[in-house]
Amino acid sequence: MSAWHSARLVGRREQSRTGRTLLFDVPGWPGHLAGQHVDVRLSADDGYRAVRSYSLAAPARGTGIELGVQTVPGGEVSPYLAHELPVGAEVEVRGPLGGWFVWRPGQEDPVLLVAGGCGIVPLMGMVRSHRLEGSRAPMRLVYSVRDPGQVWYREELTTGTGAAAASRILYTRQAPPGSSRPPGHIGAGDLLPPEGAGRLPVLCFVCGPTGFVEHAAGLLSAAGHAPDRIRTERFG
Ligand SMILES: Cc1cc2nc3c(=O)[nH]c(=O)nc-3n(C[C@H](O)[C@H](O)[C@H](O)COP(=O)(O)OP(=O)(O)OC[C@H]3O[C@@H](n4cnc5c(N)ncnc54)[C@H](O)[C@@H]3O)c2cc1C
């Protein structure tokens, strides 16, 4: 099991009303792969400790790592991390963790990323790693959110080139004016392979709340993707 590192909060960015990106400096950070996560440990003065997992949203920048935290109403850790932990304060992180839900830059398989809500976090790590490495693997992101106010990384996903430009945002409750697709849950027709995939088997990564992941994985399976090509991660 990896060691605990001390991690100093160096920045916080608003992604939605209830979602924040947190930037930490972690001296001694060993680096990580896209899709991996860390355990974050908070300790109170009375010795009480709480540990939760958060995904890495970007390739490491030296000792800098980026996490994305969605507030769970009534949650013990996420509201504190997202809104209250002061910049400059320290927590502990352990990682990187996970070896199955990862995308490696050398992989050439076409990739279909399917995100529900804050399930975008590790998949954004894959989009960014793909772009940073100049990968030629076809990649497509399908991102399902309730309404336009819930879109994280909006500018990067909607104005970028390459992999980010190959993203599609779907709305379940309220779509922006002029949207060609009415609001609704993700359907089989939304999960097309990336352009350029041809007949090659696609590697699928699905992340989000359990209900979303089960629904999307079921659609992918019904569309003929083999079970070992559908990698899933559930957030709660
Ligand atoms: C591998 C992994 C990676 C994760 N990555 C991220 C990430 O990148 N960003 C992120 O925001 N979260 C992520 N999570 C979820 C995160 O670890 C916490 O579960 C979440 O932040 C809630 O913690 P909490 O202490 O606020 O809530 P808790 O106090 O643990 O729970 C409060 C109540 O909310 C329910 N609940 C717990 N989690 C959720 C949830 N996600 N959605 C809805 N209800 C929930 C609980 O059942 C409980 O009733 C990840 C989880 C795993 C396992």
CSV table of C-alpha atoms in Angstrom, one decimal, residues 40-216:
chain,number,residue,atom,x,y,z
A,40,VAL,CA,-7.6,11.9,1.0
A,41,ARG,CA,-7.4,11.8,4.8
A,42,LEU,CA,-8.6,14.6,7.0
A,43,SER,CA,-7.6,14.6,10.7
A,44,ALA,CA,-9.4,16.6,13.5
A,45,ASP,CA,-7.6,17.9,16.6
A,46,ASP,CA,-9.3,15.2,18.7
A,47,GLY,CA,-7.8,12.5,16.6
A,48,TYR,CA,-10.9,11.7,14.5
A,49,ARG,CA,-10.0,10.8,10.9
A,50,ALA,CA,-12.0,10.5,7.7
A,51,VAL,CA,-10.8,9.1,4.4
A,52,ARG,CA,-12.5,9.4,1.0
A,53,SER,CA,-11.3,8.7,-2.6
A,54,TYR,CA,-11.0,11.4,-5.2
A,55,SER,CA,-9.9,11.0,-8.8
A,56,LEU,CA,-7.0,12.7,-10.5
A,57,ALA,CA,-8.3,15.2,-13.0
A,58,ALA,CA,-5.1,16.0,-14.9
A,59,PRO,CA,-1.6,14.7,-15.5
A,60,ALA,CA,0.8,15.6,-12.7
A,61,ARG,CA,2.6,19.0,-13.0
A,62,GLY,CA,5.8,18.2,-11.1
A,63,THR,CA,4.5,17.8,-7.5
A,64,GLY,CA,1.1,19.4,-8.4
A,65,ILE,CA,-2.0,17.3,-8.6
A,66,GLU,CA,-5.6,18.3,-9.4
A,67,LEU,CA,-8.7,16.8,-7.9
A,68,GLY,CA,-12.4,17.5,-8.5
A,69,VAL,CA,-14.9,17.4,-5.7
A,70,GLN,CA,-18.7,17.4,-6.0
A,71,THR,CA,-20.5,18.4,-2.8
A,72,VAL,CA,-22.8,15.6,-1.6
A,73,PRO,CA,-25.5,17.2,0.5
A,74,GLY,CA,-25.1,16.2,4.2
A,75,GLY,CA,-21.8,14.5,3.4
A,76,GLU,CA,-19.0,14.5,6.0
A,77,VAL,CA,-16.0,15.3,3.7
A,78,SER,CA,-17.0,16.6,0.3
A,79,PRO,CA,-18.7,19.9,1.4
A,80,TYR,CA,-15.7,20.7,3.6
A,81,LEU,CA,-13.1,20.0,0.9
A,82,ALA,CA,-15.1,21.7,-1.8
A,83,HIS,CA,-15.9,24.9,0.1
A,84,GLU,CA,-14.2,25.2,3.5
A,85,LEU,CA,-10.6,23.8,3.5
A,86,PRO,CA,-8.6,27.0,3.4
A,87,VAL,CA,-6.0,27.5,0.7
A,88,GLY,CA,-2.6,26.9,2.4
A,89,ALA,CA,-4.0,24.2,4.7
A,90,GLU,CA,-2.7,20.6,4.6
A,91,VAL,CA,-4.4,17.2,4.3
A,92,GLU,CA,-2.9,13.8,3.6
A,93,VAL,CA,-3.1,11.9,0.3
A,94,ARG,CA,-2.2,8.3,-0.5
A,95,GLY,CA,-1.7,7.1,-4.0
A,96,PRO,CA,-1.8,6.9,-6.9
A,97,LEU,CA,-4.3,4.1,-6.6
A,98,GLY,CA,-6.0,1.9,-9.2
A,99,GLY,CA,-4.6,-0.1,-12.1
A,100,TRP,CA,-7.6,-1.2,-14.1
A,101,PHE,CA,-9.5,2.0,-14.7
A,102,VAL,CA,-6.5,3.7,-16.4
A,103,TRP,CA,-5.6,4.9,-19.8
A,104,ARG,CA,-1.9,4.7,-20.8
A,105,PRO,CA,-0.6,7.1,-23.5
A,106,GLY,CA,1.0,4.3,-25.5
A,107,GLN,CA,-2.4,2.6,-26.0
A,108,GLU,CA,-3.6,2.8,-29.6
A,109,ASP,CA,-7.2,1.4,-29.2
A,110,PRO,CA,-10.0,3.7,-30.0
A,111,VAL,CA,-11.5,5.0,-26.7
A,112,LEU,CA,-15.1,5.9,-25.7
A,113,LEU,CA,-15.4,7.9,-22.5
A,114,VAL,CA,-18.8,8.1,-20.9
A,115,ALA,CA,-19.2,10.4,-17.9
A,116,GLY,CA,-22.2,11.1,-15.7
A,117,GLY,CA,-22.0,14.2,-13.5
A,118,CYS,CA,-18.7,14.4,-11.5
A,119,GLY,CA,-17.7,11.1,-13.1
A,120,ILE,CA,-16.1,13.5,-15.6
A,121,VAL,CA,-13.1,13.9,-13.3
A,122,PRO,CA,-11.0,10.8,-14.1
A,123,LEU,CA,-12.2,10.9,-17.7
A,124,MET,CA,-10.9,14.5,-18.0
A,125,GLY,CA,-7.6,13.2,-16.8
A,126,MET,CA,-7.7,10.9,-19.8
A,127,VAL,CA,-8.7,13.6,-22.2
A,128,ARG,CA,-5.9,15.8,-20.9
A,129,SER,CA,-3.3,13.1,-21.0
A,130,HIS,CA,-4.3,12.2,-24.5
A,131,ARG,CA,-3.9,15.8,-25.6
A,132,LEU,CA,-0.6,16.3,-23.7
A,133,GLU,CA,1.0,13.2,-25.2
A,134,GLY,CA,-0.3,14.0,-28.7
A,135,SER,CA,-1.9,10.5,-28.9
A,136,ARG,CA,-3.4,9.5,-32.2
A,137,ALA,CA,-5.8,7.0,-30.7
A,138,PRO,CA,-9.3,8.0,-31.6
A,139,MET,CA,-11.1,9.3,-28.5
A,140,ARG,CA,-14.6,10.5,-27.9
A,141,LEU,CA,-16.2,11.8,-24.7
A,142,VAL,CA,-19.9,11.6,-24.0
A,143,TYR,CA,-20.7,13.7,-20.9
A,144,SER,CA,-24.2,13.6,-19.3
A,145,VAL,CA,-25.3,16.4,-16.9
A,146,ARG,CA,-28.6,17.6,-15.6
A,147,ASP,CA,-28.4,21.1,-17.0
A,148,PRO,CA,-26.0,23.6,-18.5
A,149,GLY,CA,-25.0,24.9,-15.0
A,150,GLN,CA,-23.5,21.5,-14.2
A,151,VAL,CA,-20.9,21.3,-17.0
A,152,TRP,CA,-17.4,21.1,-15.6
A,153,TYR,CA,-14.4,22.1,-17.7
A,154,ARG,CA,-16.8,23.9,-20.0
A,155,GLU,CA,-14.3,26.0,-21.9
A,156,GLU,CA,-11.7,23.3,-22.3
A,157,LEU,CA,-14.4,20.9,-23.6
A,158,THR,CA,-16.2,23.2,-25.9
A,159,THR,CA,-13.5,25.4,-27.4
A,160,GLY,CA,-10.5,23.0,-27.5
A,161,THR,CA,-9.2,21.1,-30.5
A,162,GLY,CA,-8.5,17.4,-30.9
A,163,ALA,CA,-9.9,15.1,-28.2
A,164,ALA,CA,-11.7,17.8,-26.3
A,165,ALA,CA,-13.4,18.9,-29.5
A,166,ALA,CA,-14.6,15.3,-30.0
A,167,SER,CA,-16.8,15.6,-26.8
A,168,ARG,CA,-20.5,15.7,-26.7
A,169,ILE,CA,-22.5,17.0,-23.8
A,170,LEU,CA,-26.0,15.6,-23.1
A,171,TYR,CA,-28.5,17.1,-20.8
A,172,THR,CA,-31.0,15.1,-18.8
A,173,ARG,CA,-33.3,17.8,-17.4
A,174,GLN,CA,-32.7,21.1,-19.2
A,175,ALA,CA,-30.8,21.6,-22.4
A,176,PRO,CA,-29.5,25.0,-23.5
A,177,PRO,CA,-31.6,27.0,-25.9
A,178,GLY,CA,-31.2,25.8,-29.5
A,179,SER,CA,-30.0,22.4,-28.5
A,180,SER,CA,-30.9,19.8,-31.2
A,181,ARG,CA,-31.3,17.0,-28.7
A,182,PRO,CA,-34.2,17.2,-26.2
A,183,PRO,CA,-33.3,16.6,-22.5
A,184,GLY,CA,-33.2,12.9,-21.6
A,185,HIS,CA,-31.2,10.1,-20.3
A,186,ILE,CA,-28.3,8.7,-22.3
A,187,GLY,CA,-29.5,6.3,-25.0
A,188,ALA,CA,-27.9,3.7,-27.3
A,189,GLY,CA,-27.6,6.3,-30.2
A,190,ASP,CA,-25.5,8.6,-28.0
A,191,LEU,CA,-22.8,6.1,-27.5
A,192,LEU,CA,-21.2,5.9,-30.9
A,193,PRO,CA,-17.6,4.9,-31.3
A,194,PRO,CA,-15.1,7.6,-31.9
A,195,GLU,CA,-14.5,8.8,-35.4
A,196,GLY,CA,-11.7,6.8,-37.0
A,197,ALA,CA,-12.4,3.7,-35.0
A,198,GLY,CA,-13.4,1.8,-38.1
A,199,ARG,CA,-14.0,-1.8,-37.1
A,200,LEU,CA,-11.4,-1.9,-34.3
A,201,PRO,CA,-12.7,-2.9,-30.9
A,202,VAL,CA,-13.3,0.1,-28.7
A,203,LEU,CA,-12.1,0.5,-25.1
A,204,CYS,CA,-14.9,2.0,-23.0
A,205,PHE,CA,-14.5,3.9,-19.7
A,206,VAL,CA,-17.7,4.7,-17.8
A,207,CYS,CA,-17.7,6.7,-14.6
A,208,GLY,CA,-20.4,8.4,-12.4
A,209,PRO,CA,-23.1,7.5,-9.9
A,210,THR,CA,-23.9,3.8,-9.7
A,211,GLY,CA,-27.3,4.0,-11.5
A,212,PHE,CA,-25.7,5.9,-14.4
A,213,VAL,CA,-22.8,3.5,-14.7
A,214,GLU,CA,-25.1,0.5,-14.7
A,215,HIS,CA,-27.4,2.0,-17.4
A,216,ALA,CA,-24.5,3.1,-19.6
